[in-house]
Amino acid sequence: MIRLAWPDLGEEELAAVAAVFESGQLTMGPKVAEFEAGLAEACEVEHAIAVSSGTAALHLAVLAVGIGPGDEVLVPAYTFPATANVVAMAGATPVLVDVDPETMNVRPEAVADAVTERTRAVLVVHLFGRPARWAELEAAVPEGVLLLEDAAGALGARRGDRACGSLGRLGCLSFHPRKIVTTGEGGAVTTNDGELAERIRSLRHHGWRGTDMPAPGLNYRLPDILCAVGSSQLRRLDALLAERERLAASYTERLAGVVETPSSDPGDRHGLQAYVVLLERRDEALDALHEAGIQAQIGTYALHRLTAYEDQGPFPGADAAFERGLALPFHNRLTEEDIERVCSVLTDL
Ligand SMILES: *Cc1c(COP(=O)(O)O)cnc(C)c1O
């Protein structure tokens, strides 16, 4: 069986966890600050706040900027559903915007068309790690409409000379096992805005500000055990990304002309959270891969095809990406032979 994903965890992470056990401090200890400092450096921002998941990061980002009932937030029609769910859970309205099936990211023109007087923010996703066209998105919205980043799959990615996670007012990362840096479950919010960072720290920790609680909050903390794992992973970010680039090149070389392979704009660095190709007869390809003992999956979801978001549309770009997207096995235990096996199934289709 060739697996879809396999987190790269080893002795270093195990030793880091053992050290936390030894310290006796499992939460709110020094490993949180250490991980946060590493994340801030990696994303080239002043502040990073570690939280319990990427979804928690997105939820706090939306809450911290005061989004609530009556507000609209633009979200891609093709994304992991958490991007839209957090907007709805904050009492606001997620407004779906179509994507370009080639980049799988929101189309700036579609964003411009979807803006109303109620629009407070755009939750921009760098899908599968492909950096979104930031300047075009900034130009697409009036002043006062915030750009927030769902950079869940984009740690290490760069838009030109800027790190993903530093582009928006707030950036949101995930450390789910299918992301490049994993803590099992985990996430973080990144920002250069000190006041928002303090608000997010408070919201993460029940709403406490010192001994007072000016407003209610949640418990979205990430324990020291997981932060220690994250720090070990983060120290290897460059190597992990280089390894993914090597695997992606190996796939792309074999699959050029067979399927549409992932790409990014010139000058960008793709985060390669996943290796998602586009092809006709996607479901047949899925069946053939499974039959050959190879795990594979759809890319991600077209939200307007889920009951929770079914009233919006049409979104031909999201439909095309949803119907044609296929995530291939992508982790550094894959051998050249494995890649050859996967590619031959697709070539023989
Ligand atoms: C993984 C992911 C999320 C959710 O992150 P969790 O840590 O699983 O909560 C949200 N958005 C995108 C684009 C993702 O890839």
XYZ file of C-alpha atoms and ligand atoms in Angstrom, residues 53-56 58 79-80 82-83 125 127 150 152-153 174-176 179 185-186 273, ligand 1:
36
model
C -5.841 23.842 15.239
C -5.885 25.676 11.949
C -9.627 26.036 12.399
C -9.084 27.635 15.823
C -9.178 31.013 11.555
C -11.448 25.229 -0.214
C -11.430 23.146 2.924
C -13.261 25.387 7.744
C -12.483 28.586 5.812
C -6.601 30.800 0.768
C -4.695 26.515 -1.750
C -5.819 31.102 5.279
C -2.978 26.590 6.461
C -1.043 24.917 3.659
C -2.353 24.620 10.438
C -0.170 21.815 11.770
C -2.516 18.971 10.859
C 0.678 19.915 6.454
C -3.325 18.934 15.682
C -2.345 22.577 15.957
C 1.146 21.164 1.126
C -5.922 22.120 6.824
C -6.686 23.315 6.420
C -7.572 23.944 7.298
C -7.944 23.391 8.650
O -6.877 23.207 9.517
P -7.071 22.227 10.793
O -5.751 22.346 11.507
O -7.306 20.857 10.250
O -8.193 22.740 11.599
C -8.195 25.107 6.874
N -7.980 25.615 5.660
C -7.154 25.022 4.765
C -6.935 25.652 3.435
C -6.484 23.850 5.115
O -5.673 23.283 4.218
